[in-house]
Coordinates of C-alpha atoms in Angstrom, one line a residue:
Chain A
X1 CA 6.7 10.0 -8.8
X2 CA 7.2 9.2 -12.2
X3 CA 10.8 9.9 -13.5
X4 CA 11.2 9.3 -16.9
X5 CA 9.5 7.2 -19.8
X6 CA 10.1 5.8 -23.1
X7 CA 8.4 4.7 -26.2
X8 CA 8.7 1.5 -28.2
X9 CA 6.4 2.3 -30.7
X10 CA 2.6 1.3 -29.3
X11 CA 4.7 0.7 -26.1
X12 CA 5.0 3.2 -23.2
X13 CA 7.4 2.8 -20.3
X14 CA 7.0 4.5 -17.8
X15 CA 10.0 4.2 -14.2
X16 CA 8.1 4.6 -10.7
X17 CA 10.2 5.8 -8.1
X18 CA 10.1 6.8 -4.3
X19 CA 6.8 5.7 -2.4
X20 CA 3.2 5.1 -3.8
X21 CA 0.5 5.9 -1.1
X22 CA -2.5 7.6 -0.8
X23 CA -0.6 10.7 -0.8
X24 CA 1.4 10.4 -3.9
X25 CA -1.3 8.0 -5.5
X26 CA -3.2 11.2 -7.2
X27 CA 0.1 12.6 -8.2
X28 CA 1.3 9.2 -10.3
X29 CA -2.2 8.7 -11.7
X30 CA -2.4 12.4 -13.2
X31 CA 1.2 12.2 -14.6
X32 CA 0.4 8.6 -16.1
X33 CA -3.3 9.6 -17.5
X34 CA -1.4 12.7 -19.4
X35 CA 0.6 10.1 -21.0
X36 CA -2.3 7.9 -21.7
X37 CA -3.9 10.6 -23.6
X38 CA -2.3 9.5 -26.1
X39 CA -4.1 7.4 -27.8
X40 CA -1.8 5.6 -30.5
X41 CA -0.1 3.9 -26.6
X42 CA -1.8 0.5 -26.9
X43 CA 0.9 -1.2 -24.3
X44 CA 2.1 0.1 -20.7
X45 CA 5.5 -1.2 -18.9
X46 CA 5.8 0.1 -15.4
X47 CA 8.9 -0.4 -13.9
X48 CA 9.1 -0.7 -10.4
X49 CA 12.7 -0.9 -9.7
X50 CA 12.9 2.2 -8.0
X51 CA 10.0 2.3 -6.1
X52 CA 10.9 1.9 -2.4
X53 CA 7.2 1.6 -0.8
X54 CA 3.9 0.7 -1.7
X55 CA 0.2 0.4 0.1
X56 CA -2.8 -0.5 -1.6
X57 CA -3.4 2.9 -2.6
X58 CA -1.2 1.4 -5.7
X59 CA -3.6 -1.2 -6.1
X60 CA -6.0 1.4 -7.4
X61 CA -3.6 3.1 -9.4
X62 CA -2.9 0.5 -11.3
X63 CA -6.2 -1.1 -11.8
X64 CA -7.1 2.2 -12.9
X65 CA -4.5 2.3 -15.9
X66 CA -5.9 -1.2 -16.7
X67 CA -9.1 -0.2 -17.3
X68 CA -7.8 2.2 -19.9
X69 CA -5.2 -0.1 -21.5
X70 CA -7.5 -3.1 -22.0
X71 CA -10.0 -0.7 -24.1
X72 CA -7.4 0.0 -25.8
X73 CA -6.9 -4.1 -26.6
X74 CA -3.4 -3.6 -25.0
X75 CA -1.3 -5.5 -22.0
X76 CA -0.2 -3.3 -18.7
X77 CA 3.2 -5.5 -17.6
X78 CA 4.9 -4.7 -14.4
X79 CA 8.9 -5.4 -14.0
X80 CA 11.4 -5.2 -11.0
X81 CA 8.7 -6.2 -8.1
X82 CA 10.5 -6.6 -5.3
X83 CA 9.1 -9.3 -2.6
X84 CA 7.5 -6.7 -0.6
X85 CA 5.6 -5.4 -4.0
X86 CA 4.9 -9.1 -4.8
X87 CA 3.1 -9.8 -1.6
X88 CA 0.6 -6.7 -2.0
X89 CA -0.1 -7.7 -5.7
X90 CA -0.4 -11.1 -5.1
X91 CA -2.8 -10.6 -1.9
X92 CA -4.7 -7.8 -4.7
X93 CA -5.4 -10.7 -7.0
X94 CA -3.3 -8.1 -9.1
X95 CA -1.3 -10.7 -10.8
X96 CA -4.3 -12.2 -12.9
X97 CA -4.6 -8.8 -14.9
X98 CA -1.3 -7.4 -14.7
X99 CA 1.7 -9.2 -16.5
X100 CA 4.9 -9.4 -14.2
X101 CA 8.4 -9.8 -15.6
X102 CA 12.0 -9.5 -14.1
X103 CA 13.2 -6.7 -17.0
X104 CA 11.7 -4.0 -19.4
X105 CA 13.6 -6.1 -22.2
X106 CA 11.3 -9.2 -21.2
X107 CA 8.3 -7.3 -20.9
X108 CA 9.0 -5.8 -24.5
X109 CA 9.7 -9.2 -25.8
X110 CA 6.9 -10.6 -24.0
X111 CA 4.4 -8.1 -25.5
X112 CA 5.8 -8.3 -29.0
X113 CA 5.8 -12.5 -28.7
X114 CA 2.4 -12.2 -28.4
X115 CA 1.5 -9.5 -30.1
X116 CA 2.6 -11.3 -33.9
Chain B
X1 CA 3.7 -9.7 28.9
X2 CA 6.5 -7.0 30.0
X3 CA 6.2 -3.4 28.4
X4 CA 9.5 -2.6 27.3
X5 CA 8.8 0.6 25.9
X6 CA 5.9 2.7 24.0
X7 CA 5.5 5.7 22.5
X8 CA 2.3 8.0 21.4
X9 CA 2.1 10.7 18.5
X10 CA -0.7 13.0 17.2
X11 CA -0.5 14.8 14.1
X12 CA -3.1 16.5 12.0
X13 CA -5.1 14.4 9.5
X14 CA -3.0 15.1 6.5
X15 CA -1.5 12.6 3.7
X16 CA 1.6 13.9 4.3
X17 CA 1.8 12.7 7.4
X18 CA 1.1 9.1 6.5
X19 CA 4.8 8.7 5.2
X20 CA 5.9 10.1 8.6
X21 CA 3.6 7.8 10.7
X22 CA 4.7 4.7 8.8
X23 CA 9.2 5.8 9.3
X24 CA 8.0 6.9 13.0
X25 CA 6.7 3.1 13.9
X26 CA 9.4 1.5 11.8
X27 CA 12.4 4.0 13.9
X28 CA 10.5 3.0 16.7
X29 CA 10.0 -0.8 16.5
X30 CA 13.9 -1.1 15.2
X31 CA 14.5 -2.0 18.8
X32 CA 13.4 -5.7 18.6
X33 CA 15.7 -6.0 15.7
X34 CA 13.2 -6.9 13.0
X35 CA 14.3 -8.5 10.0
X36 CA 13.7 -5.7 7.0
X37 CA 10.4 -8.3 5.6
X38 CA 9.3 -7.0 9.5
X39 CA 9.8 -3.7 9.1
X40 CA 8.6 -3.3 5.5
X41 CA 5.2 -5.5 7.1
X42 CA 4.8 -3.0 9.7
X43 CA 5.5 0.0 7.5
X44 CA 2.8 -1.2 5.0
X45 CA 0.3 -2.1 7.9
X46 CA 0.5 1.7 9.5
X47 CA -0.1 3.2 6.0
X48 CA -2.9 1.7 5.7
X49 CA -4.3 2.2 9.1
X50 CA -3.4 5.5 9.1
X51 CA -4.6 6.0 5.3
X52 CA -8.1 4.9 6.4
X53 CA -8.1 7.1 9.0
X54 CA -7.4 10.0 7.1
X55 CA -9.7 9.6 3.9
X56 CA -12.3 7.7 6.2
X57 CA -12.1 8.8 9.6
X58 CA -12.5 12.2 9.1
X59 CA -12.0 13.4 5.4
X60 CA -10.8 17.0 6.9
X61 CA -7.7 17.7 7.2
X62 CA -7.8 19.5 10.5
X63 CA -8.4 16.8 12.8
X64 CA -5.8 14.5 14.6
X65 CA -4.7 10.7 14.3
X66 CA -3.6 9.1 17.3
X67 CA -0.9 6.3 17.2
X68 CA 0.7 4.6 19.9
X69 CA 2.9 2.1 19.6
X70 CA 4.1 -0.7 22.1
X71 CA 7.1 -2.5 22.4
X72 CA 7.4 -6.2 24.5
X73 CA 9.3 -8.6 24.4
X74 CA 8.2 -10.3 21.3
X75 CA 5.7 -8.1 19.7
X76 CA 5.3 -4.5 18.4
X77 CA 1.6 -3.5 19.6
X78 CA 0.2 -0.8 17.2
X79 CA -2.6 1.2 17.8
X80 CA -4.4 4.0 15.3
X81 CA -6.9 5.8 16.4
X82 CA -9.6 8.8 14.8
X83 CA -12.2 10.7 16.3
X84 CA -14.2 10.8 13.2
X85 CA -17.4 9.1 11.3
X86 CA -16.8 5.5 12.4
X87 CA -17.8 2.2 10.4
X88 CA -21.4 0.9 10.3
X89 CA -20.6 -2.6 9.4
X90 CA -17.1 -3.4 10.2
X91 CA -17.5 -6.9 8.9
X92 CA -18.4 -5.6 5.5
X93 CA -15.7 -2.9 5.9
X94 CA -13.2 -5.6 6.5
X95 CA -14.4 -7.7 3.3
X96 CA -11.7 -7.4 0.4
X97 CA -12.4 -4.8 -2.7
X98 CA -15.3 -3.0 -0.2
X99 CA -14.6 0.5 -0.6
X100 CA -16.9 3.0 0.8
X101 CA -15.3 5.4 -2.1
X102 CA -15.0 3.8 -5.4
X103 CA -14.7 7.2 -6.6
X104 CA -11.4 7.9 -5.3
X105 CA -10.1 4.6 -7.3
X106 CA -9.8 2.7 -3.8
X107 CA -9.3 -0.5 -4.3
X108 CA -10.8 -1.7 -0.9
X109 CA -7.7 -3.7 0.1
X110 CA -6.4 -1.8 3.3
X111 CA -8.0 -4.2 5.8
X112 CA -6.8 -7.2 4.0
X113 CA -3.6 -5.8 3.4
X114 CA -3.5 -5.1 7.3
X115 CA -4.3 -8.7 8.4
X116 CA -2.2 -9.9 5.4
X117 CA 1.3 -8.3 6.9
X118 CA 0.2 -8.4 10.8
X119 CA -0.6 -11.1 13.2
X120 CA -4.0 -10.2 14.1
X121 CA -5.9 -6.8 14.0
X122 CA -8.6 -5.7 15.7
X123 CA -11.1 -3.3 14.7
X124 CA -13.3 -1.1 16.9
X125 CA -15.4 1.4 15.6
X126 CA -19.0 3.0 15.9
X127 CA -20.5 5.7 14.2
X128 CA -20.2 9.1 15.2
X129 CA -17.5 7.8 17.7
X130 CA -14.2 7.2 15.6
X131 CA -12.1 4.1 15.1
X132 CA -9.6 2.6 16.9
X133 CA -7.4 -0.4 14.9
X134 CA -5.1 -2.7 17.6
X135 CA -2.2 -4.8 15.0
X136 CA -0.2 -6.7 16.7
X137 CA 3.2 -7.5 15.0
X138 CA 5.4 -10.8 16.6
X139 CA 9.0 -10.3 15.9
X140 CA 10.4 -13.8 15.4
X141 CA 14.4 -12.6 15.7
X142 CA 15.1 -16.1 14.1
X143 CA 16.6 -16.4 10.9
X144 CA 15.3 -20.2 10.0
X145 CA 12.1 -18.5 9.9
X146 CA 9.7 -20.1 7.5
X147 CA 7.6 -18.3 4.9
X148 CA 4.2 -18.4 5.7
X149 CA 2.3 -19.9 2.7
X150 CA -1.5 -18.3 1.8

């Protein structure tokens, strides 16, 4: 589920927690497409820190959210990815879309770096 | 190979129960004394098993998954078994990003995630007759283990 989000201007941050399977996947992607609905978020953080499991239902999640950031011209960046997280994105190909940093401070620095 | 142990559950075809199935096998195969990289492998393995057999299998939520698990010496033997539709071509099925249901935002991964985390899976399956995935999971006990590179 999602518990809690944030906005840095065009950036939203949004904190996964608990498990992301098929069961919770339709759950996470409702939540985060209400958010997306607003259009004036170009950027999307999601921190994993908290997220204790993960299948490749997440896969799809996230590609998902992709598809509706990069319209948008904008960067989806993932942070806390514990090894466990890293091996299902990295064997997803996920990594060459999504952008993966240790912090949320990072991945705000990181978007606004490239952003100027 | 000596059978040190092995339990079986059935429960109704229901996402909910995907959490339980993966916890279940994890309890369960605690008694080789996986490393937690083990248990999280396994854990992730059975979701997807038992994911595809759910949306898949049987896309009703009133049938039952069969999973039986194993325990030898070595190895955790998982088993996950439908009753439902079956796969045509299990070859293409297994193929990464393949998803018979792009419209549920799949990604196709499960399989590859499955032979990703386990040491060999084996799929059976013909339509009309169900599925039945064998993962086998080799629990190494040794802390010098080496990562495996990809």
């Amino acid at each position: 589920m999602l518990t809690g989000n944030e906005r840095k201007k065009d950036i939203l941050i949004v904190r996964l927690e608990g498990e992301l399977d098929h069961h919770h996947a339709e759950e996470i992607r409702k939540s985060l497409d209400e958010l997306l609905e607003d259009s004036s978020i170009r950027h999307l953080i999601l921190d994993l820190r908290n997220l204790n499991f993960m299948d490749s239902s997440g896969i799809g999640v996230f590609i998902g959210r992709y598809k509706t950031i990069s319209k948008r011209g904008g960067q989806v960046c993932i942070t806390n990815v514990n090894p466990q997280l890293a091996r299902i994105l990295d064997v997803s190909g996920l990594y060459r879309i999504l952008k993966v940093y240790n912090t949320v401070e990072q991945a705000v620095d990181g978007i606004r770096g490239e952003a100027v | 190979m000596n059978l040190r142990n092995e339990m079986r559950l059935e429960f109704l075809s229901r996402s909910q129960n995907e959490a339980f199935a993966r916890v279940a096998v994890a309890a369960f195969a605690a008694q080789l004394d996986p490393t937690l990289e083990e248990i999280a492998d396994i854990k992730t393995a059975v979701s997807e098993a038992v994911t595809n057999a759910i949306i898949h299998g049987y896309d009703n939520p009133n049938e039952y998954v069969q999973l039986i698990t194993q325990i030898y010496d070595d190895c955790v033997v998982i088993e996950v078994i439908d009753h439902g539709k079956g796969i045509e071509d299990i070859e293409l099925a297994r193929q990464p990003l393949y998803t018979s249901k792009p419209e549920l935002e799949r990604s196709g991964m499960g399989f590859t995630v499955m032979e990703t985390f386990m040491d060999e899976v084996e799929v059976n399956s013909a339509p009309g007759q169900g599925t039945k995935v064998r993962m086998v999971k080799y629990i190494r006990n040794d802390t010098a283990e080496t990562e495996r590179d990809e």
